Amino acid sequence: MRLANRVNNINPSFTLQMVTKAADMISQGIDVINFSVGEPDFNTPKHIRDAAKNAIDQGYTKYTAGKGMIELREAICTKLKRENGISYKPSDVLVSNGEKQSLYNACQAIFNPEESVVVFSPYWVSFPEFVKMADAKPILVNTIPENNFEPDFSDLESKLNSNIKGVIINSPSNPTGGVWSNAAIVELLKVAKKHNWVVISDECYERLIYDGEFVSAEKLNQEHNIGATVVTCMSLSKTYAMTGWRIGYAVGPNEIINAMSKIQGQATSCANSIGQKAGIAALLGDQSCVEEMKRSFLNRRDLILELLNDIPGIKCAKPNGAFYVFPDFSTYLNRTANNKLLKDTFDISGYILDSVQVVTVPGDGFGAVGHIRFSYATNRKIIKEGIDRLRRALDMIEE
Ligand code: PLP
């Protein structure tokens, strides 16, 4: 069977592979500690689950409008005004099967073959692949680890070319947890405006910022009168512990949203109707559940940071958002364990998994040499046990 070239051109979701590997080991009865999860460990709050149950009983089990139920798009506009200070009409909103589909749609609707798109490294694994699936080319630009992984604007300058049509940004970031300053976002928006790029802003971790306030890129765009074209993509997944419900959305200029809707309409028709009803309850209902989950995440972040930084040779900066820490394991590179040379973080993560059954995600997969991603969306007891095992594994690495 000769498959389409695009299949060979893209990489499989490698974080999903780690999750699958962990699940396989658990199903074999192995006592695994999993720091690879990219989702809250809490159940979806009860009032949201109840809304979904009612939706089924009341017959909201049919196709909806392609862009999403009008009530949900209105709720999204209410939320954007309330929390982000930006105004949109329901016709400027597209509800998707998770924000991942919004991001995919945006790349399909905006980029042509031969065009290039700036992606900042370390990047969420799907960004370069979305670009490649649109037959466009990702241009990887460095960030500065000591500076919350903000863009290295001199590297960006050195990579400018006339084929660049857009840029994807993601603050708070997966995998680093880094939150860009407003000044960095403003600078990036100005570069985008100057070169006429579309900015795709992935803001799925907007509610998980521990110090200071989240400010949406589009809000800064308006406040500073920059006039860049911004497509904002957001999700209910992380904010309301709703990863399995698959509800995300995009807002932006009507022409782009309509183009994205056209693509989505032919791919999946609409997002799932029950999830959409649940989404209305999430966005318009009591928000204290979000603050409660955030308090737990903050508490866990501080615990994992303290434990990691206590291990000789590991440096872990304090990330201000999401639920990931991204320590630097460079001191363990090019050393030997179990007679095997640890030449990159794939090797180090593999060794940690084999020796103490702790699942982590190698930073090399995100374009970040020497770093390993740990998700702390798991309870304190597991964090303590997992980092204890990690320490034992690292102790056995030869000098
Ligand atoms: N963007 C980033 C940076 C993510 O980490 C994820 C999920 O892990 C998504 C988007 C996708 O979220 P959703 O569940 O809404 O598709």
CSV table of C-alpha atoms and ligand atoms in Angstrom, one decimal:
chain,number,residue,atom,x,y,z
A,1,MET,CA,0.0,0.0,0.0
A,2,ARG,CA,1.5,3.4,-1.0
A,3,LEU,CA,0.2,5.9,1.5
A,4,ALA,CA,0.1,9.7,0.9
A,5,ASN,CA,3.4,11.5,1.2
A,6,ARG,CA,2.0,13.7,4.0
A,7,VAL,CA,1.9,10.7,6.3
A,8,ASN,CA,5.7,10.3,6.0
A,9,ASN,CA,6.2,14.1,6.2
A,10,ILE,CA,4.7,14.4,9.7
A,11,ASN,CA,5.8,13.0,13.1
A,12,PRO,CA,3.4,11.1,15.3
A,13,SER,CA,2.3,12.9,18.4
A,14,PHE,CA,5.2,11.8,20.6
A,15,THR,CA,3.7,12.9,23.9
A,16,LEU,CA,0.7,10.7,23.1
A,17,GLN,CA,3.3,7.9,22.6
A,18,MET,CA,4.6,8.4,26.1
A,19,VAL,CA,1.1,8.3,27.5
A,20,THR,CA,0.4,5.1,25.6
A,21,LYS,CA,3.7,3.5,26.8
A,22,ALA,CA,2.7,4.4,30.4
A,23,ALA,CA,-0.8,2.9,29.9
A,24,ASP,CA,0.7,-0.3,28.5
A,25,MET,CA,3.0,-0.7,31.4
A,26,ILE,CA,0.2,-0.1,33.9
A,27,SER,CA,-1.9,-2.7,32.2
A,28,GLN,CA,0.9,-5.2,32.6
A,29,GLY,CA,0.6,-4.6,36.4
A,30,ILE,CA,3.9,-2.5,36.6
A,31,ASP,CA,3.9,0.1,39.3
A,32,VAL,CA,4.5,3.1,37.1
A,33,ILE,CA,4.7,6.7,38.2
A,34,ASN,CA,3.6,8.9,35.4
A,35,PHE,CA,4.8,12.5,35.0
A,36,SER,CA,3.9,12.6,31.3
A,37,VAL,CA,0.2,13.5,31.6
A,38,GLY,CA,-0.9,16.7,29.9
A,39,GLU,CA,-4.3,17.0,31.6
A,40,PRO,CA,-5.7,17.8,35.0
A,41,ASP,CA,-6.1,14.7,37.3
A,42,PHE,CA,-9.4,16.2,38.7
A,43,ASN,CA,-12.8,15.1,37.4
A,44,THR,CA,-14.9,17.6,35.5
A,45,PRO,CA,-16.8,19.7,38.1
A,46,LYS,CA,-20.3,18.4,39.0
A,47,HIS,CA,-22.4,21.3,37.6
A,48,ILE,CA,-20.7,20.7,34.2
A,49,ARG,CA,-21.3,17.0,34.3
A,50,ASP,CA,-24.9,17.6,35.3
A,51,ALA,CA,-25.5,19.9,32.4
A,52,ALA,CA,-24.2,17.2,30.0
A,53,LYS,CA,-26.6,14.6,31.6
A,54,ASN,CA,-29.5,17.0,31.2
A,55,ALA,CA,-28.5,17.7,27.6
A,56,ILE,CA,-28.8,14.0,26.7
A,57,ASP,CA,-32.2,13.7,28.4
A,58,GLN,CA,-33.4,16.9,26.7
A,59,GLY,CA,-32.4,15.6,23.3
A,60,TYR,CA,-29.4,17.8,22.6
A,61,THR,CA,-28.0,14.8,20.7
A,62,LYS,CA,-28.1,16.1,17.2
A,63,TYR,CA,-25.8,18.0,14.8
A,64,THR,CA,-25.4,21.6,15.8
A,65,ALA,CA,-24.6,24.7,13.7
A,66,GLY,CA,-21.2,24.1,12.1
A,67,LYS,CA,-19.6,27.0,14.1
A,68,GLY,CA,-21.2,25.7,17.3
A,69,MET,CA,-24.5,26.3,19.1
A,70,ILE,CA,-25.4,29.9,19.2
A,71,GLU,CA,-25.9,29.8,23.0
A,72,LEU,CA,-22.3,28.5,23.4
A,73,ARG,CA,-20.9,31.1,21.0
A,74,GLU,CA,-22.7,33.8,23.0
A,75,ALA,CA,-21.3,32.3,26.2
A,76,ILE,CA,-17.8,32.4,24.7
A,77,CYS,CA,-18.3,36.1,23.8
A,78,THR,CA,-19.5,36.8,27.4
A,79,LYS,CA,-16.5,35.0,28.8
A,80,LEU,CA,-14.1,36.8,26.4
A,81,LYS,CA,-15.5,40.2,27.6
A,82,ARG,CA,-15.5,39.2,31.3
A,83,GLU,CA,-12.1,37.6,31.5
A,84,ASN,CA,-10.1,38.8,28.6
A,85,GLY,CA,-11.5,42.3,28.0
A,86,ILE,CA,-12.0,41.6,24.3
A,87,SER,CA,-15.2,41.9,22.3
A,88,TYR,CA,-16.3,39.5,19.6
A,89,LYS,CA,-19.6,38.7,18.0
A,90,PRO,CA,-20.9,35.1,17.9
A,91,SER,CA,-20.3,35.1,14.2
A,92,ASP,CA,-16.6,35.6,14.8
A,93,VAL,CA,-16.4,32.4,17.0
A,94,LEU,CA,-15.7,28.8,15.8
A,95,VAL,CA,-16.2,26.0,18.3
A,96,SER,CA,-14.1,22.9,17.5
A,97,ASN,CA,-13.5,19.4,18.7
A,98,GLY,CA,-10.9,20.6,21.2
A,99,GLU,CA,-8.6,23.6,20.6
A,100,LYS,CA,-6.3,21.2,18.7
A,101,GLN,CA,-8.8,21.2,15.9
A,102,SER,CA,-9.0,25.0,16.0
A,103,LEU,CA,-5.3,25.3,15.6
A,104,TYR,CA,-5.3,22.7,12.8
A,105,ASN,CA,-8.1,24.6,11.0
A,106,ALA,CA,-6.3,27.9,11.4
A,107,CYS,CA,-3.1,26.5,9.8
A,108,GLN,CA,-5.2,24.9,7.0
A,109,ALA,CA,-7.1,28.1,6.4
A,110,ILE,CA,-4.1,30.5,6.4
A,111,PHE,CA,-1.0,28.8,5.0
A,112,ASN,CA,-0.1,27.7,1.5
A,113,PRO,CA,2.6,25.4,0.3
A,114,GLU,CA,6.1,27.1,0.2
A,115,GLU,CA,5.0,29.6,2.9
A,116,SER,CA,6.8,29.6,6.3
A,117,VAL,CA,5.5,29.9,9.8
A,118,VAL,CA,7.6,30.9,12.9
A,119,VAL,CA,7.4,28.5,15.8
A,120,PHE,CA,9.3,29.1,19.0
A,121,SER,CA,11.4,26.4,20.4
A,122,PRO,CA,10.8,24.6,22.8
A,123,TYR,CA,7.4,24.1,21.1
A,124,TRP,CA,4.4,22.1,21.8
A,125,VAL,CA,4.9,19.0,19.6
A,126,SER,CA,1.9,19.6,17.4
A,127,PHE,CA,2.8,23.1,16.2
A,128,PRO,CA,5.5,22.2,13.6
A,129,GLU,CA,3.2,19.3,12.5
A,130,PHE,CA,0.2,21.5,12.0
A,131,VAL,CA,2.3,23.7,9.8
A,132,LYS,CA,3.6,20.7,7.8
A,133,MET,CA,0.1,19.3,7.3
A,134,ALA,CA,-0.7,22.6,5.6
A,135,ASP,CA,2.4,21.9,3.4
A,136,ALA,CA,4.1,24.9,4.8
A,137,LYS,CA,7.4,25.1,6.5
A,138,PRO,CA,8.1,25.7,10.2
A,139,ILE,CA,10.9,28.1,11.0
A,140,LEU,CA,12.2,27.3,14.5
A,141,VAL,CA,13.2,30.3,16.5
A,142,ASN,CA,15.1,30.1,19.8
A,143,THR,CA,13.8,31.3,23.2
A,144,ILE,CA,15.8,32.4,26.2
A,145,PRO,CA,15.5,29.8,29.0
A,146,GLU,CA,16.7,32.3,31.7
A,147,ASN,CA,14.0,34.7,30.6
A,148,ASN,CA,10.9,32.5,31.0
A,149,PHE,CA,11.5,31.1,27.5
A,150,GLU,CA,10.6,34.5,25.9
A,151,PRO,CA,11.5,34.9,22.2
A,152,ASP,CA,15.1,35.5,21.3
A,153,PHE,CA,14.4,38.5,19.0
A,154,SER,CA,17.9,38.5,17.6
A,155,ASP,CA,17.4,34.9,16.4
A,156,LEU,CA,14.0,35.9,15.0
A,157,GLU,CA,15.6,38.8,13.1
A,158,SER,CA,18.3,36.5,11.7
A,159,LYS,CA,15.7,34.1,10.3
A,160,LEU,CA,13.4,36.6,8.7
A,161,ASN,CA,12.4,35.9,5.1
A,162,SER,CA,9.7,37.0,2.7
A,163,ASN,CA,8.0,33.6,2.7
A,164,ILE,CA,7.0,33.9,6.4
A,165,LYS,CA,3.2,34.3,6.6
A,166,GLY,CA,2.5,33.7,10.2
A,167,VAL,CA,3.7,32.9,13.7
A,168,ILE,CA,2.3,30.6,16.4
A,169,ILE,CA,2.7,31.7,20.1
A,170,ASN,CA,1.8,29.8,23.3
A,171,SER,CA,1.9,31.5,26.7
A,172,PRO,CA,1.7,30.0,29.2
A,173,SER,CA,3.7,27.4,27.4
A,174,ASN,CA,3.6,23.6,27.0
A,175,PRO,CA,6.3,22.3,27.6
A,176,THR,CA,8.1,24.9,29.6
A,177,GLY,CA,5.3,26.4,31.8
A,178,GLY,CA,6.9,29.8,30.9
A,179,VAL,CA,4.8,32.9,30.7
A,180,TRP,CA,5.9,35.7,28.4
A,181,SER,CA,5.8,39.2,29.7
A,182,ASN,CA,3.4,41.6,28.1
A,183,ALA,CA,6.4,43.5,26.8
A,184,ALA,CA,7.6,40.4,24.9
A,185,ILE,CA,4.1,39.8,23.4
A,186,VAL,CA,3.8,43.4,22.4
A,187,GLU,CA,7.2,43.3,20.7
A,188,LEU,CA,6.3,40.1,18.8
A,189,LEU,CA,2.9,41.6,17.8
A,190,LYS,CA,4.8,44.6,16.4
A,191,VAL,CA,7.1,42.4,14.3
A,192,ALA,CA,4.1,40.5,13.1
A,193,LYS,CA,2.3,43.7,12.1
A,194,LYS,CA,5.5,45.0,10.3
A,195,HIS,CA,5.7,41.9,8.2
A,196,ASN,CA,2.0,41.3,7.8
A,197,TRP,CA,2.0,38.0,9.5
A,198,VAL,CA,-1.0,36.3,11.1
A,199,VAL,CA,-0.5,35.6,14.8
A,200,ILE,CA,-2.0,32.4,16.0
A,201,SER,CA,-2.1,32.6,19.8
A,202,ASP,CA,-2.7,29.4,21.6
A,203,GLU,CA,-4.0,30.4,25.0
A,204,CYS,CA,-5.2,27.1,26.4
A,205,TYR,CA,-3.4,27.6,29.8
A,206,GLU,CA,-4.8,31.1,30.2
A,207,ARG,CA,-6.4,30.4,33.7
A,208,LEU,CA,-3.3,28.7,35.0
A,209,ILE,CA,-1.0,31.6,35.9
A,210,TYR,CA,0.3,31.7,39.4
A,211,ASP,CA,1.8,35.1,39.8
A,212,GLY,CA,0.2,38.1,38.1
A,213,GLU,CA,-2.6,38.3,35.6
A,214,PHE,CA,-3.0,36.7,32.2
A,215,VAL,CA,-3.4,39.1,29.4
A,216,SER,CA,-4.6,37.9,26.0
A,217,ALA,CA,-2.4,38.7,23.0
A,218,GLU,CA,-5.4,40.3,21.3
A,219,LYS,CA,-6.0,42.5,24.3
A,220,LEU,CA,-2.5,43.8,24.1
A,221,ASN,CA,-2.9,44.2,20.3
A,222,GLN,CA,-5.8,46.5,20.9
A,223,GLU,CA,-4.4,48.4,24.0
A,224,HIS,CA,-1.2,49.2,22.1
A,225,ASN,CA,-3.0,50.0,18.8
A,226,ILE,CA,-0.7,47.6,17.0
A,227,GLY,CA,-3.3,46.3,14.5
A,228,ALA,CA,-1.7,42.9,14.0
A,229,THR,CA,-4.0,40.1,12.7
A,230,VAL,CA,-4.6,37.7,15.7
A,231,VAL,CA,-6.4,34.4,15.8
A,232,THR,CA,-6.9,33.5,19.4
A,233,CYS,CA,-7.4,29.8,20.2
A,234,MET,CA,-8.7,28.7,23.6
A,235,SER,CA,-9.9,25.6,25.3
A,236,LEU,CA,-12.1,24.3,28.0
A,237,SER,CA,-9.9,21.2,28.4
A,238,LYS,CA,-7.4,22.5,31.0
A,239,THR,CA,-9.4,25.2,32.7
A,240,TYR,CA,-12.4,23.0,33.6
A,241,ALA,CA,-10.7,19.5,33.5
A,242,MET,CA,-12.6,18.7,30.4
A,243,THR,CA,-9.9,17.2,28.1
A,244,GLY,CA,-12.1,14.2,27.0
A,245,TRP,CA,-15.1,16.4,26.1
A,246,ARG,CA,-13.2,17.9,23.2
A,247,ILE,CA,-14.4,21.5,23.3
A,248,GLY,CA,-12.2,24.3,22.2
A,249,TYR,CA,-12.7,27.5,20.1
A,250,ALA,CA,-11.1,30.2,18.0
A,251,VAL,CA,-12.0,33.8,17.6
A,252,GLY,CA,-10.5,36.3,15.1
A,253,PRO,CA,-11.2,38.2,12.0
A,254,ASN,CA,-14.4,37.1,10.4
A,255,GLU,CA,-12.8,36.1,7.1
A,256,ILE,CA,-10.4,33.8,8.8
A,257,ILE,CA,-13.0,32.3,11.1
A,258,ASN,CA,-15.3,31.6,8.2
A,259,ALA,CA,-12.5,30.0,6.2
A,260,MET,CA,-11.7,27.8,9.2
A,261,SER,CA,-15.4,26.9,9.6
A,262,LYS,CA,-15.5,25.9,6.0
A,263,ILE,CA,-12.7,23.4,6.5
A,264,GLN,CA,-14.1,22.1,9.7
A,265,GLY,CA,-17.5,21.7,8.2
A,266,GLN,CA,-16.1,19.3,5.6
A,267,ALA,CA,-13.9,17.5,8.2
A,268,THR,CA,-16.1,16.9,11.2
A,269,SER,CA,-19.3,19.0,10.7
A,270,CYS,CA,-19.5,20.4,14.2
A,271,ALA,CA,-18.2,19.7,17.8
A,272,ASN,CA,-20.1,17.2,19.9
A,273,SER,CA,-23.5,18.6,21.0
A,274,ILE,CA,-23.4,17.3,24.6
A,275,GLY,CA,-20.0,18.7,25.2
A,276,GLN,CA,-21.2,22.0,23.8
A,277,LYS,CA,-24.1,22.1,26.3
A,278,ALA,CA,-21.6,21.3,29.1
A,279,GLY,CA,-19.4,24.1,27.8
A,280,ILE,CA,-22.1,26.6,28.3
A,281,ALA,CA,-22.4,25.5,32.0
A,282,ALA,CA,-18.7,25.7,32.4
A,283,LEU,CA,-18.3,29.2,30.9
A,284,LEU,CA,-21.4,30.8,32.6
A,285,GLY,CA,-21.4,28.8,35.8
A,286,ASP,CA,-19.6,29.2,39.1
A,287,GLN,CA,-15.9,29.7,38.5
A,288,SER,CA,-14.7,28.8,42.0
A,289,CYS,CA,-13.8,25.2,40.7
A,290,VAL,CA,-11.2,26.8,38.5
A,291,GLU,CA,-9.6,28.7,41.4
A,292,GLU,CA,-9.7,25.5,43.5
A,293,MET,CA,-7.8,23.5,40.9
A,294,LYS,CA,-5.3,26.3,40.4
A,295,ARG,CA,-4.5,26.4,44.2
A,296,SER,CA,-3.8,22.6,44.1
A,297,PHE,CA,-1.5,23.0,41.0
A,298,LEU,CA,0.4,25.8,42.7
A,299,ASN,CA,0.9,23.8,45.8
A,300,ARG,CA,2.2,20.9,43.7
A,301,ARG,CA,4.4,23.1,41.5
A,302,ASP,CA,6.2,24.4,44.6
A,303,LEU,CA,6.6,20.8,45.9
A,304,ILE,CA,8.1,19.4,42.7
A,305,LEU,CA,10.4,22.4,42.3
A,306,GLU,CA,11.8,22.0,45.8
A,307,LEU,CA,12.4,18.3,45.3
A,308,LEU,CA,13.9,18.6,41.9
A,309,ASN,CA,16.3,21.4,42.8
A,310,ASP,CA,17.4,19.4,45.8
A,311,ILE,CA,18.9,16.8,43.4
A,312,PRO,CA,22.6,17.4,42.7
A,313,GLY,CA,23.2,18.7,39.1
A,314,ILE,CA,19.6,19.5,38.3
A,315,LYS,CA,18.5,23.1,37.7
A,316,CYS,CA,14.8,23.8,37.5
A,317,ALA,CA,13.6,27.4,37.0
A,318,LYS,CA,10.2,28.3,38.5
A,319,PRO,CA,7.6,28.4,35.7
A,320,ASN,CA,4.7,30.7,36.2
A,321,GLY,CA,2.0,28.8,34.4
A,322,ALA,CA,0.4,25.6,33.1
A,323,PHE,CA,1.3,22.4,35.0
A,324,TYR,CA,4.7,21.6,33.8
A,325,VAL,CA,8.3,22.0,35.0
A,326,PHE,CA,11.1,21.8,32.6
A,327,PRO,CA,14.4,21.0,34.5
A,328,ASP,CA,17.8,21.0,32.8
A,329,PHE,CA,19.5,17.5,32.9
A,330,SER,CA,22.5,18.5,30.9
A,331,THR,CA,24.9,17.4,33.6
A,332,TYR,CA,23.8,13.8,33.0
A,333,LEU,CA,24.3,13.9,29.2
A,334,ASN,CA,27.1,11.8,27.7
A,335,ARG,CA,27.5,9.8,30.9
A,336,THR,CA,26.8,6.0,31.2
A,337,ALA,CA,24.1,4.0,33.0
A,338,ASN,CA,23.6,0.3,32.7
A,339,ASN,CA,26.5,0.3,30.2
A,340,LYS,CA,24.6,2.6,27.9
A,341,LEU,CA,25.7,6.1,26.9
A,342,LEU,CA,23.1,8.7,27.6
A,343,LYS,CA,23.6,10.9,24.6
A,344,ASP,CA,20.3,12.8,24.7
A,345,THR,CA,17.2,13.2,26.9
A,346,PHE,CA,15.4,10.4,25.0
A,347,ASP,CA,18.1,8.1,26.4
A,348,ILE,CA,17.9,9.7,29.9
A,349,SER,CA,14.1,9.4,30.0
A,350,GLY,CA,14.3,5.8,28.7
A,351,TYR,CA,16.8,5.0,31.4
A,352,ILE,CA,14.6,6.5,34.1
A,353,LEU,CA,11.6,4.6,32.8
A,354,ASP,CA,13.5,1.2,32.7
A,355,SER,CA,15.3,1.6,36.0
A,356,VAL,CA,12.7,3.1,38.3
A,357,GLN,CA,9.5,3.0,36.2
A,358,VAL,CA,9.0,6.8,36.1
A,359,VAL,CA,7.6,8.2,32.9
A,360,THR,CA,8.9,11.6,31.8
A,361,VAL,CA,8.9,13.4,28.5
A,362,PRO,CA,12.3,14.1,26.9
A,363,GLY,CA,12.8,17.7,26.0
A,364,ASP,CA,14.6,16.8,22.8
A,365,GLY,CA,11.2,16.0,21.4
A,366,PHE,CA,10.2,19.6,22.0
A,367,GLY,CA,13.4,21.0,20.5
A,368,ALA,CA,14.9,21.6,23.9
A,369,VAL,CA,18.2,19.7,24.3
A,370,GLY,CA,19.1,18.7,27.9
A,371,HIS,CA,15.6,19.4,29.3
A,372,ILE,CA,13.0,16.9,30.5
A,373,ARG,CA,9.3,17.8,31.0
A,374,PHE,CA,7.5,16.8,34.2
A,375,SER,CA,3.8,17.3,34.5
A,376,TYR,CA,2.7,17.9,38.1
A,377,ALA,CA,-1.0,17.3,37.4
A,378,THR,CA,-0.8,14.5,39.9
A,379,ASN,CA,-1.1,14.3,43.7
A,380,ARG,CA,1.6,15.2,46.2
A,381,LYS,CA,2.2,11.6,47.4
A,382,ILE,CA,2.9,10.5,43.8
A,383,ILE,CA,5.1,13.5,43.2
A,384,LYS,CA,7.2,12.7,46.3
A,385,GLU,CA,7.5,9.0,45.4
A,386,GLY,CA,8.3,9.7,41.8
A,387,ILE,CA,11.1,12.3,42.5
A,388,ASP,CA,12.5,9.9,45.1
A,389,ARG,CA,12.7,7.2,42.5
A,390,LEU,CA,14.2,9.7,40.0
A,391,ARG,CA,16.9,10.5,42.5
A,392,ARG,CA,17.8,6.9,43.0
A,393,ALA,CA,18.1,6.4,39.2
A,394,LEU,CA,20.3,9.4,38.8
A,395,ASP,CA,22.5,8.3,41.7
A,396,MET,CA,23.3,5.2,39.6
A,397,ILE,CA,24.5,7.1,36.6
A,398,GLU,CA,28.3,6.8,36.3
A,399,GLU,CA,30.5,10.0,36.3
B,1,PLP,N1,-2.3,23.6,22.9
B,1,PLP,C1,-1.4,23.2,23.9
B,1,PLP,C2,-0.2,23.9,24.1
B,1,PLP,C3,-1.7,22.0,24.6
B,1,PLP,O1,-0.8,21.6,25.5
B,1,PLP,C4,-2.9,21.3,24.3
B,1,PLP,C5,-3.2,20.0,24.9
B,1,PLP,O2,-2.3,19.4,25.5
B,1,PLP,C6,-3.8,21.8,23.3
B,1,PLP,C7,-3.4,23.0,22.7
B,1,PLP,C8,-5.0,21.1,22.9
B,1,PLP,O3,-6.0,21.2,23.8
B,1,PLP,P1,-7.5,20.6,23.4
B,1,PLP,O4,-7.7,19.5,24.4
B,1,PLP,O5,-8.4,21.7,23.6
B,1,PLP,O6,-7.5,20.1,22.1
